[in-house]
PDB file of C-alpha atoms in Angstrom:
ATOM      1  CA  MET Z   1      16.068  19.211  -0.662  1.00 45.00           C
ATOM      2  CA  THR Z   2      13.208  21.294   0.370  1.00 41.00           C
ATOM      3  CA  SER Z   3      11.944  20.706   3.848  1.00 46.00           C
ATOM      4  CA  LEU Z   4       9.933  22.337   6.466  1.00 41.00           C
ATOM      5  CA  VAL Z   5      12.329  24.173   8.992  1.00 42.00           C
ATOM      6  CA  VAL Z   6      12.197  22.051  12.099  1.00 47.00           C
ATOM      7  CA  GLY Z   7      13.858  23.976  14.749  1.00 51.00           C
ATOM      8  CA  SER Z   8      15.230  22.901  18.054  1.00 51.00           C
ATOM      9  CA  ALA Z   9      11.894  23.678  19.675  1.00 52.00           C
ATOM     10  CA  PHE Z  10      10.303  21.121  17.495  1.00 51.00           C
ATOM     11  CA  ILE Z  11      12.775  18.556  18.137  1.00 54.00           C
ATOM     12  CA  SER Z  12      12.658  19.176  22.056  1.00 55.00           C
ATOM     13  CA  ARG Z  13       8.852  18.922  21.659  1.00 52.00           C
ATOM     14  CA  LEU Z  14       9.058  15.597  19.773  1.00 54.00           C
ATOM     15  CA  CYS Z  15      11.575  14.234  22.429  1.00 53.00           C
ATOM     16  CA  SER Z  16       9.203  15.152  25.046  1.00 52.00           C
ATOM     17  CA  VAL Z  17       6.080  13.584  23.221  1.00 46.00           C
ATOM     18  CA  LEU Z  18       7.747  10.577  21.659  1.00 50.00           C
ATOM     19  CA  SER Z  19       9.784   9.246  24.603  1.00 46.00           C
ATOM     20  CA  PRO Z  20       7.390   8.320  27.084  1.00 46.00           C
ATOM     21  CA  ARG Z  21       4.873   7.197  24.403  1.00 45.00           C
ATOM     22  CA  ARG Z  22       7.184   5.080  22.301  1.00 45.00           C
ATOM     23  CA  LYS Z  23       4.496   4.059  20.043  1.00 46.00           C
ATOM     24  CA  PRO Z  24       5.570   1.530  17.416  1.00 48.00           C
ATOM     25  CA  LEU Z  25       5.935   2.879  13.779  1.00 56.00           C
ATOM     26  CA  LEU Z  26       3.388   0.284  12.524  1.00 49.00           C
ATOM     27  CA  PRO Z  27      -0.066  -0.767  13.579  1.00 40.00           C
ATOM     28  CA  SER Z  28      -0.537  -4.059  15.404  1.00 42.00           C
ATOM     29  CA  ARG Z  29      -0.823  -5.832  12.135  1.00 47.00           C
ATOM     30  CA  ALA Z  30       0.688  -4.813   8.860  1.00 42.00           C
ATOM     31  CA  MET Z  31      -2.117  -4.080   6.271  1.00 45.00           C
ATOM     32  CA  ALA Z  32      -1.918  -3.677   2.440  1.00 43.00           C
ATOM     33  CA  ALA Z  33      -3.057  -0.499   0.896  1.00 41.00           C
ATOM     34  CA  ASP Z  34      -6.270  -2.201   0.026  1.00 39.00           C
ATOM     35  CA  GLY Z  35      -6.939  -3.151   3.451  1.00 38.00           C
ATOM     36  CA  ALA Z  36      -5.932  -6.837   3.151  1.00 36.00           C
ATOM     37  CA  THR Z  37      -3.430  -8.545   5.487  1.00 40.00           C
ATOM     38  CA  VAL Z  38      -0.245  -9.152   3.684  1.00 46.00           C
ATOM     39  CA  GLY Z  39       1.090 -12.486   2.955  1.00 53.00           C
ATOM     40  CA  GLY Z  40       4.657 -13.643   2.246  1.00 80.00           C
ATOM     41  CA  LEU Z  41       6.397 -14.709  -0.841  1.00 88.00           C
ATOM     42  CA  CYS Z  42       8.051 -17.644  -2.369  1.00 92.00           C
ATOM     43  CA  LEU Z  43      11.136 -18.332  -4.522  1.00 95.00           C
ATOM     44  CA  GLU Z  44      10.480 -21.094  -6.984  1.00 95.00           C
ATOM     45  CA  HIS Z  45      13.565 -22.674  -8.659  1.00 96.00           C
ATOM     46  CA  VAL Z  46      15.287 -19.315  -8.881  1.00 97.00           C
ATOM     47  CA  THR Z  47      18.520 -19.312 -10.740  1.00 97.00           C
ATOM     48  CA  VAL Z  48      20.553 -16.195 -11.210  1.00 97.00           C
ATOM     49  CA  GLN Z  49      23.565 -16.231 -13.805  1.00 95.00           C
ATOM     50  CA  ARG Z  50      26.080 -13.593 -14.580  1.00 92.00           C
ATOM     51  CA  GLY Z  51      28.309 -14.462 -17.565  1.00 90.00           C
ATOM     52  CA  GLN Z  52      29.092 -18.105 -17.392  1.00 88.00           C
ATOM     53  CA  ARG Z  53      28.908 -18.333 -13.519  1.00 92.00           C
ATOM     54  CA  CYS Z  54      25.669 -19.123 -11.504  1.00 94.00           C
ATOM     55  CA  ILE Z  55      25.322 -16.932  -8.568  1.00 96.00           C
ATOM     56  CA  LEU Z  56      22.247 -18.569  -7.296  1.00 97.00           C
ATOM     57  CA  THR Z  57      21.156 -22.161  -8.449  1.00 96.00           C
ATOM     58  CA  ASP Z  58      17.763 -23.720  -8.294  1.00 96.00           C
ATOM     59  CA  VAL Z  59      16.700 -21.803  -4.960  1.00 97.00           C
ATOM     60  CA  SER Z  60      13.315 -22.669  -3.759  1.00 95.00           C
ATOM     61  CA  MET Z  61      12.062 -21.269  -0.439  1.00 93.00           C
ATOM     62  CA  PRO Z  62       9.152 -19.691   0.960  1.00 92.00           C
ATOM     63  CA  ILE Z  63       9.353 -16.395   3.086  1.00 90.00           C
ATOM     64  CA  ARG Z  64       6.275 -16.429   5.367  1.00 84.00           C
ATOM     65  CA  GLU Z  65       4.775 -13.353   6.846  1.00 85.00           C
ATOM     66  CA  GLY Z  66       6.039 -12.134  10.118  1.00 85.00           C
ATOM     67  CA  GLY Z  67       9.123 -13.038  11.989  1.00 87.00           C
ATOM     68  CA  VAL Z  68      12.928 -12.820  11.126  1.00 93.00           C
ATOM     69  CA  THR Z  69      14.950 -14.956   8.633  1.00 95.00           C
ATOM     70  CA  ALA Z  70      18.718 -14.565   8.828  1.00 96.00           C
ATOM     71  CA  ILE Z  71      20.650 -15.601   5.637  1.00 97.00           C
ATOM     72  CA  VAL Z  72      24.183 -16.710   6.320  1.00 97.00           C
ATOM     73  CA  GLY Z  73      27.018 -18.112   4.540  1.00 95.00           C
ATOM     74  CA  PRO Z  74      30.748 -17.749   3.380  1.00 94.00           C
ATOM     75  CA  SER Z  75      31.671 -14.802   1.221  1.00 92.00           C
ATOM     76  CA  GLY Z  76      30.618 -15.529  -2.400  1.00 91.00           C
ATOM     77  CA  ALA Z  77      27.816 -17.517  -1.512  1.00 94.00           C
ATOM     78  CA  GLY Z  78      25.042 -15.331  -3.027  1.00 95.00           C
ATOM     79  CA  LYS Z  79      23.511 -13.751   0.095  1.00 95.00           C
ATOM     80  CA  THR Z  80      23.449 -10.362  -1.349  1.00 94.00           C
ATOM     81  CA  THR Z  81      22.208 -11.514  -4.624  1.00 96.00           C
ATOM     82  CA  LEU Z  82      19.355 -13.415  -2.940  1.00 96.00           C
ATOM     83  CA  LEU Z  83      18.293 -10.333  -1.241  1.00 95.00           C
ATOM     84  CA  GLY Z  84      18.323  -8.383  -4.508  1.00 94.00           C
ATOM     85  CA  VAL Z  85      15.968 -10.996  -5.816  1.00 95.00           C
ATOM     86  CA  LEU Z  86      13.663 -10.830  -2.846  1.00 94.00           C
ATOM     87  CA  ASN Z  87      13.478  -6.711  -3.177  1.00 91.00           C
ATOM     88  CA  GLY Z  88      12.791  -7.073  -6.844  1.00 91.00           C
ATOM     89  CA  LEU Z  89      16.187  -5.375  -7.841  1.00 92.00           C
ATOM     90  CA  ILE Z  90      17.516  -8.510  -9.407  1.00 94.00           C
ATOM     91  CA  ARG Z  91      15.594 -10.619 -11.938  1.00 94.00           C
ATOM     92  CA  PRO Z  92      16.049 -14.375 -12.057  1.00 95.00           C
ATOM     93  CA  THR Z  93      17.658 -15.919 -15.045  1.00 95.00           C
ATOM     94  CA  ALA Z  94      15.359 -18.758 -14.511  1.00 96.00           C
ATOM     95  CA  GLY Z  95      12.506 -19.568 -11.900  1.00 96.00           C
ATOM     96  CA  GLN Z  96      10.215 -17.018 -10.456  1.00 94.00           C
ATOM     97  CA  VAL Z  97       9.312 -15.317  -7.259  1.00 94.00           C
ATOM     98  CA  VAL Z  98       5.665 -15.282  -6.301  1.00 92.00           C
ATOM     99  CA  LEU Z  99       4.024 -12.674  -4.078  1.00 87.00           C
ATOM    100  CA  ASN Z 100       1.286 -14.449  -2.120  1.00 81.00           C
ATOM    101  CA  GLY Z 101      -2.179 -13.161  -3.257  1.00 76.00           C
ATOM    102  CA  MET Z 102      -0.583 -11.179  -6.037  1.00 82.00           C
ATOM    103  CA  GLY Z 103       1.163 -13.276  -8.528  1.00 86.00           C
ATOM    104  CA  CYS Z 104       4.689 -13.272 -10.194  1.00 90.00           C
ATOM    105  CA  LEU Z 105       7.147 -10.267  -9.746  1.00 89.00           C
ATOM    106  CA  SER Z 106       7.719 -10.548 -13.398  1.00 86.00           C
ATOM    107  CA  SER Z 107       4.403  -8.726 -13.947  1.00 87.00           C
ATOM    108  CA  PRO Z 108       5.113  -5.050 -13.750  1.00 89.00           C
ATOM    109  CA  GLU Z 109       1.948  -4.295 -11.842  1.00 88.00           C
ATOM    110  CA  THR Z 110       2.902  -6.943  -8.865  1.00 89.00           C
ATOM    111  CA  LEU Z 111       6.622  -5.715  -8.931  1.00 89.00           C
ATOM    112  CA  GLN Z 112       5.469  -2.145  -8.289  1.00 88.00           C
ATOM    113  CA  ILE Z 113       3.306  -3.016  -5.497  1.00 88.00           C
ATOM    114  CA  HIS Z 114       5.935  -5.281  -3.955  1.00 90.00           C
ATOM    115  CA  ARG Z 115       8.610  -2.537  -4.285  1.00 88.00           C
ATOM    116  CA  ARG Z 116       6.161  -0.087  -2.418  1.00 87.00           C
ATOM    117  CA  ARG Z 117       5.512  -2.574   0.402  1.00 90.00           C
ATOM    118  CA  THR Z 118       9.426  -3.377   0.711  1.00 92.00           C
ATOM    119  CA  ALA Z 119      12.230  -1.360   2.384  1.00 92.00           C
ATOM    120  CA  THR Z 120      15.914  -2.259   2.533  1.00 91.00           C
ATOM    121  CA  VAL Z 121      18.835  -1.454   4.731  1.00 89.00           C
ATOM    122  CA  PHE Z 122      21.911  -1.163   2.586  1.00 83.00           C
ATOM    123  CA  GLN Z 123      25.485  -2.364   3.952  1.00 77.00           C
ATOM    124  CA  GLU Z 124      27.140   1.040   2.629  1.00 76.00           C
ATOM    125  CA  HIS Z 125      24.205   3.346   4.175  1.00 76.00           C
ATOM    126  CA  ALA Z 126      23.309   4.783   0.881  1.00 85.00           C
ATOM    127  CA  LEU Z 127      22.694   8.204   2.480  1.00 92.00           C
ATOM    128  CA  ILE Z 128      23.084  11.655   0.838  1.00 93.00           C
ATOM    129  CA  ASP Z 129      25.982  13.351   2.677  1.00 93.00           C
ATOM    130  CA  ARG Z 130      24.890  17.017   1.904  1.00 94.00           C
ATOM    131  CA  ILE Z 131      21.489  16.898   3.705  1.00 94.00           C
ATOM    132  CA  SER Z 132      20.602  16.266   7.196  1.00 95.00           C
ATOM    133  CA  ALA Z 133      19.732  12.973   9.034  1.00 96.00           C
ATOM    134  CA  LEU Z 134      16.019  13.990   9.076  1.00 96.00           C
ATOM    135  CA  ASP Z 135      15.947  14.684   5.188  1.00 94.00           C
ATOM    136  CA  ASN Z 136      17.768  11.278   4.628  1.00 95.00           C
ATOM    137  CA  VAL Z 137      14.866   9.576   6.596  1.00 96.00           C
ATOM    138  CA  LEU Z 138      12.335  11.578   4.791  1.00 95.00           C
ATOM    139  CA  LEU Z 139      13.617  10.153   1.525  1.00 92.00           C
ATOM    140  CA  GLY Z 140      12.162   6.824   2.555  1.00 92.00           C
ATOM    141  CA  LEU Z 141       8.642   8.715   2.093  1.00 91.00           C
ATOM    142  CA  ALA Z 142       9.347  10.143  -1.301  1.00 88.00           C
ATOM    143  CA  ASP Z 143       6.576   8.255  -2.910  1.00 83.00           C
ATOM    144  CA  ARG Z 144       4.078   9.918  -0.668  1.00 82.00           C
ATOM    145  CA  ARG Z 145       4.442  13.340  -2.596  1.00 81.00           C
ATOM    146  CA  HIS Z 146       5.330  14.557  -6.313  1.00 77.00           C
ATOM    147  CA  PRO Z 147       9.087  14.387  -6.929  1.00 71.00           C
ATOM    148  CA  LEU Z 148       9.055  17.870  -8.247  1.00 77.00           C
ATOM    149  CA  SER Z 149       7.022  19.527  -5.482  1.00 81.00           C
ATOM    150  CA  PRO Z 150       8.673  22.791  -4.568  1.00 83.00           C
ATOM    151  CA  LEU Z 151       6.335  22.635  -1.220  1.00 85.00           C
ATOM    152  CA  PRO Z 152       7.909  21.656   2.170  1.00 87.00           C
ATOM    153  CA  TRP Z 153       7.643  18.201   3.636  1.00 88.00           C
ATOM    154  CA  PRO Z 154       4.170  18.074   5.174  1.00 89.00           C
ATOM    155  CA  ALA Z 155       4.656  18.169   9.109  1.00 90.00           C
ATOM    156  CA  GLU Z 156       2.836  14.790   9.351  1.00 91.00           C
ATOM    157  CA  LEU Z 157       5.540  13.207   7.338  1.00 92.00           C
ATOM    158  CA  GLN Z 158       8.266  15.034   9.273  1.00 92.00           C
ATOM    159  CA  GLU Z 159       6.816  13.688  12.486  1.00 93.00           C
ATOM    160  CA  GLN Z 160       7.006  10.272  11.138  1.00 93.00           C
ATOM    161  CA  ALA Z 161      10.550  10.725  10.012  1.00 95.00           C
ATOM    162  CA  ALA Z 162      11.517  12.055  13.621  1.00 95.00           C
ATOM    163  CA  ALA Z 163       9.561   9.148  15.437  1.00 94.00           C
ATOM    164  CA  ALA Z 164      11.918   6.750  13.349  1.00 93.00           C
ATOM    165  CA  LEU Z 165      15.035   8.634  14.254  1.00 95.00           C
ATOM    166  CA  GLN Z 166      13.899   8.420  17.915  1.00 93.00           C
ATOM    167  CA  GLU Z 167      13.436   4.582  17.647  1.00 88.00           C
ATOM    168  CA  VAL Z 168      17.209   4.426  16.698  1.00 89.00           C
ATOM    169  CA  GLY Z 169      18.307   6.881  19.279  1.00 89.00           C
ATOM    170  CA  LEU Z 170      19.156   9.692  16.764  1.00 93.00           C
ATOM    171  CA  LEU Z 171      16.538  12.290  17.169  1.00 94.00           C
ATOM    172  CA  PRO Z 172      18.918  14.793  18.991  1.00 94.00           C
ATOM    173  CA  HIS Z 173      21.096  14.504  15.776  1.00 95.00           C
ATOM    174  CA  ALA Z 174      18.079  15.137  13.399  1.00 95.00           C
ATOM    175  CA  HIS Z 175      19.617  18.344  11.909  1.00 94.00           C
ATOM    176  CA  ALA Z 176      23.161  16.968  11.517  1.00 96.00           C
ATOM    177  CA  ARG Z 177      24.598  16.613   8.052  1.00 95.00           C
ATOM    178  CA  ALA Z 178      24.821  12.870   7.043  1.00 95.00           C
ATOM    179  CA  ALA Z 179      28.449  13.532   6.150  1.00 94.00           C
ATOM    180  CA  ASN Z 180      29.114  14.658   9.924  1.00 95.00           C
ATOM    181  CA  LEU Z 181      27.799  11.455  11.354  1.00 93.00           C
ATOM    182  CA  SER Z 182      29.939   8.441  12.414  1.00 89.00           C
ATOM    183  CA  GLY Z 183      29.673   5.104  10.635  1.00 84.00           C
ATOM    184  CA  GLY Z 184      27.294   3.733  13.249  1.00 85.00           C
ATOM    185  CA  GLU Z 185      25.101   6.780  13.098  1.00 90.00           C
ATOM    186  CA  ARG Z 186      24.944   6.526   9.466  1.00 90.00           C
ATOM    187  CA  GLN Z 187      23.663   3.020   9.746  1.00 87.00           C
ATOM    188  CA  ARG Z 188      21.220   3.822  12.215  1.00 90.00           C
ATOM    189  CA  VAL Z 189      19.926   6.523   9.939  1.00 93.00           C
ATOM    190  CA  GLY Z 190      19.616   4.001   7.167  1.00 92.00           C
ATOM    191  CA  ILE Z 191      17.587   1.728   9.402  1.00 90.00           C
ATOM    192  CA  ALA Z 192      15.223   4.526  10.331  1.00 93.00           C
ATOM    193  CA  ARG Z 193      14.702   5.377   6.746  1.00 94.00           C
ATOM    194  CA  ALA Z 194      13.591   1.825   6.161  1.00 92.00           C
ATOM    195  CA  MET Z 195      11.290   1.635   9.093  1.00 90.00           C
ATOM    196  CA  VAL Z 196       9.758   4.999   8.307  1.00 93.00           C
ATOM    197  CA  ARG Z 197       8.009   3.329   5.053  1.00 90.00           C
ATOM    198  CA  GLN Z 198       6.094   1.153   7.305  1.00 90.00           C
ATOM    199  CA  PRO Z 199       7.208  -1.783   5.030  1.00 91.00           C
ATOM    200  CA  ARG Z 200       5.645  -5.213   4.814  1.00 90.00           C
ATOM    201  CA  LEU Z 201       8.877  -6.619   4.082  1.00 93.00           C
ATOM    202  CA  LEU Z 202      12.094  -5.231   5.523  1.00 93.00           C
ATOM    203  CA  LEU Z 203      15.376  -6.353   4.175  1.00 95.00           C
ATOM    204  CA  GLY Z 204      18.933  -5.682   5.630  1.00 93.00           C
ATOM    205  CA  ASP Z 205      22.337  -6.393   4.169  1.00 92.00           C
ATOM    206  CA  GLU Z 206      24.641  -6.567   7.033  1.00 90.00           C
ATOM    207  CA  PRO Z 207      22.659  -3.763   8.813  1.00 88.00           C
ATOM    208  CA  PHE Z 208      24.820  -4.109  12.032  1.00 86.00           C
ATOM    209  CA  SER Z 209      28.164  -4.345  10.367  1.00 80.00           C
ATOM    210  CA  ALA Z 210      29.228  -0.764  11.409  1.00 71.00           C
ATOM    211  CA  LEU Z 211      27.803  -0.850  14.928  1.00 80.00           C
ATOM    212  CA  ASP Z 212      29.544  -1.888  18.306  1.00 85.00           C
ATOM    213  CA  PRO Z 213      28.321  -4.981  19.816  1.00 87.00           C
ATOM    214  CA  GLY Z 214      26.014  -3.350  22.326  1.00 88.00           C
ATOM    215  CA  LEU Z 215      24.245  -1.138  19.955  1.00 85.00           C
ATOM    216  CA  ALA Z 216      23.990  -3.911  17.331  1.00 87.00           C
ATOM    217  CA  ALA Z 217      22.228  -6.161  20.050  1.00 88.00           C
ATOM    218  CA  SER Z 218      19.970  -3.150  20.866  1.00 85.00           C
ATOM    219  CA  LEU Z 219      18.976  -2.418  17.339  1.00 85.00           C
ATOM    220  CA  GLY Z 220      18.467  -6.282  16.493  1.00 89.00           C
ATOM    221  CA  SER Z 221      16.188  -6.632  19.413  1.00 88.00           C
ATOM    222  CA  LEU Z 222      14.349  -3.443  17.944  1.00 84.00           C
ATOM    223  CA  LEU Z 223      13.809  -5.208  14.680  1.00 87.00           C
ATOM    224  CA  LYS Z 224      12.907  -8.407  16.246  1.00 89.00           C
ATOM    225  CA  GLY Z 225      10.062  -6.661  18.428  1.00 86.00           C
ATOM    226  CA  TYR Z 226       9.168  -4.618  15.219  1.00 83.00           C
ATOM    227  CA  ALA Z 227       8.410  -7.959  13.392  1.00 86.00           C
ATOM    228  CA  GLN Z 228       6.577  -9.494  16.231  1.00 86.00           C
ATOM    229  CA  ALA Z 229       4.225  -6.481  17.115  1.00 84.00           C
ATOM    230  CA  SER Z 230       3.407  -5.764  13.522  1.00 83.00           C
ATOM    231  CA  GLY Z 231       3.506  -9.012  11.436  1.00 86.00           C
ATOM    232  CA  VAL Z 232       6.148  -7.349   9.289  1.00 90.00           C
ATOM    233  CA  THR Z 233       8.555  -9.965   7.519  1.00 92.00           C
ATOM    234  CA  VAL Z 234      12.286  -9.272   8.496  1.00 94.00           C
ATOM    235  CA  VAL Z 235      14.885 -10.886   6.281  1.00 95.00           C
ATOM    236  CA  LEU Z 236      18.622 -10.036   7.146  1.00 96.00           C
ATOM    237  CA  VAL Z 237      21.980 -10.968   5.584  1.00 96.00           C
ATOM    238  CA  LEU Z 238      24.236 -11.453   8.725  1.00 94.00           C
ATOM    239  CA  HIS Z 239      27.847 -12.457   9.285  1.00 91.00           C
ATOM    240  CA  GLN Z 240      27.504 -12.521  13.115  1.00 90.00           C
ATOM    241  CA  LEU Z 241      26.394 -16.147  13.593  1.00 93.00           C
ATOM    242  CA  ASP Z 242      25.784 -15.501  17.457  1.00 92.00           C
ATOM    243  CA  MET Z 243      23.410 -12.659  16.400  1.00 93.00           C
ATOM    244  CA  ALA Z 244      21.678 -14.638  13.761  1.00 95.00           C
ATOM    245  CA  ARG Z 245      20.883 -17.311  16.261  1.00 94.00           C
ATOM    246  CA  ARG Z 246      19.678 -14.760  19.002  1.00 93.00           C
ATOM    247  CA  LEU Z 247      17.509 -12.765  16.365  1.00 93.00           C
ATOM    248  CA  ALA Z 248      16.175 -15.275  13.915  1.00 95.00           C
ATOM    249  CA  ASP Z 249      13.272 -17.674  13.932  1.00 94.00           C
ATOM    250  CA  ARG Z 250      14.650 -19.201  10.917  1.00 96.00           C
ATOM    251  CA  ILE Z 251      18.154 -19.404   9.430  1.00 97.00           C
ATOM    252  CA  VAL Z 252      18.937 -19.872   5.841  1.00 97.00           C
ATOM    253  CA  GLY Z 253      22.362 -21.145   4.998  1.00 97.00           C
ATOM    254  CA  LEU Z 254      23.851 -20.507   1.556  1.00 96.00           C
ATOM    255  CA  ARG Z 255      27.016 -22.186   0.128  1.00 95.00           C
ATOM    256  CA  ASP Z 256      28.233 -21.878  -3.598  1.00 94.00           C
ATOM    257  CA  GLY Z 257      24.716 -20.270  -4.547  1.00 95.00           C
ATOM    258  CA  ARG Z 258      22.737 -23.222  -3.007  1.00 96.00           C
ATOM    259  CA  VAL Z 259      20.475 -23.500  -0.160  1.00 96.00           C
ATOM    260  CA  CYS Z 260      22.479 -25.931   2.369  1.00 95.00           C
ATOM    261  CA  PHE Z 261      20.445 -25.350   5.570  1.00 96.00           C
ATOM    262  CA  ASP Z 262      17.048 -23.985   6.024  1.00 96.00           C
ATOM    263  CA  GLY Z 263      15.556 -24.459   9.391  1.00 96.00           C
ATOM    264  CA  PRO Z 264      14.869 -23.133  13.004  1.00 96.00           C
ATOM    265  CA  ALA Z 265      17.762 -21.063  14.482  1.00 95.00           C
ATOM    266  CA  SER Z 266      17.807 -23.686  17.456  1.00 94.00           C
ATOM    267  CA  ASP Z 267      18.835 -26.328  14.743  1.00 96.00           C
ATOM    268  CA  PHE Z 268      21.824 -24.306  13.397  1.00 96.00           C
ATOM    269  CA  ASP Z 269      24.487 -25.939  15.558  1.00 94.00           C
ATOM    270  CA  LEU Z 270      28.126 -26.180  15.475  1.00 93.00           C
ATOM    271  CA  ALA Z 271      28.165 -29.220  13.019  1.00 94.00           C
ATOM    272  CA  VAL Z 272      25.914 -27.199  10.502  1.00 94.00           C
ATOM    273  CA  GLN Z 273      27.949 -24.269  10.818  1.00 94.00           C
ATOM    274  CA  GLN Z 274      31.330 -26.132  10.295  1.00 93.00           C
ATOM    275  CA  HIS Z 275      29.659 -27.746   7.159  1.00 92.00           C
ATOM    276  CA  LEU Z 276      28.533 -24.429   5.735  1.00 94.00           C
ATOM    277  CA  PHE Z 277      31.798 -22.552   6.354  1.00 92.00           C
ATOM    278  CA  ALA Z 278      34.158 -25.477   5.299  1.00 86.00           C
ATOM    279  CA  SER Z 279      37.120 -24.292   3.364  1.00 70.00           C
ATOM    280  CA  THR Z 280      36.391 -23.581  -0.243  1.00 54.00           C
ATOM    281  CA  PRO Z 281      38.721 -22.110  -3.164  1.00 50.00           C
ATOM    282  CA  SER Z 282      39.016 -18.490  -2.986  1.00 43.00           C
ATOM    283  CA  LEU Z 283      36.562 -16.346  -5.269  1.00 44.00           C
ATOM    284  CA  SER Z 284      38.025 -13.163  -4.617  1.00 41.00           C
ATOM    285  CA  GLY Z 285      36.305 -10.262  -6.442  1.00 44.00           C
ATOM    286  CA  GLU Z 286      33.182 -12.322  -7.114  1.00 45.00           C
ATOM    287  CA  PRO Z 287      29.769 -11.026  -6.227  1.00 49.00           C
ATOM    288  CA  THR Z 288      28.097 -12.222  -3.197  1.00 57.00           C
TER     289      THR Z 288
END
């Protein structure tokens, strides 16, 4: 990985400049590359089948611009698969995903635009261990320069990456190899890498699973504020139901690949929770 040598003096300067300023990573409203405000997307009768098993069945739901949506449900319900459909990595067996104002994601051109506007925080971090935290975050900006370029990362992009690390409290560890970071620190690097892309749609697959409750609450508040300030749409798969209620404007409950609940977080009460998580036959080893 070729990067501009960012020494301790550079990091110290960024700490002193960024800390009091605390500017958000995004402008006050998310904008598309062509200058238009970005809308949401809509799943229309989406089914995903693997072999003889339906992972998702006839799922229809709009994902509106802005706000936080939490996807919850028991293991094997199809939550991670739904996230894969939303980021365009999983193609529906039936039905379609429509990007407002752009058309169906089955179009290569629309899919390319959608992927450029989307960032995902993965449950397993998906970091490169041999490079630094800063370089891992810079990979979120890999589409901003030629992939074979031998030149160092431009200083402007490095400052953006450092600002993202500052947002998650890891700027002092910018030069630490990812292999030497704790599980929680690695997850925060993954969140910073997603945020530095300045996405229009930010997806998270259990993004707080490796964090202690206090840090999880802090970063959850960061993402919620991020959505409110910028109009970015945030969709998170969560297993912490209390956090889902606190963070989300909307909760979608999946069970056996179907939507069993879709409404305001305030309506996700104990009765709904008990129905959603009622005992089901074990599906050990099945995808989620």
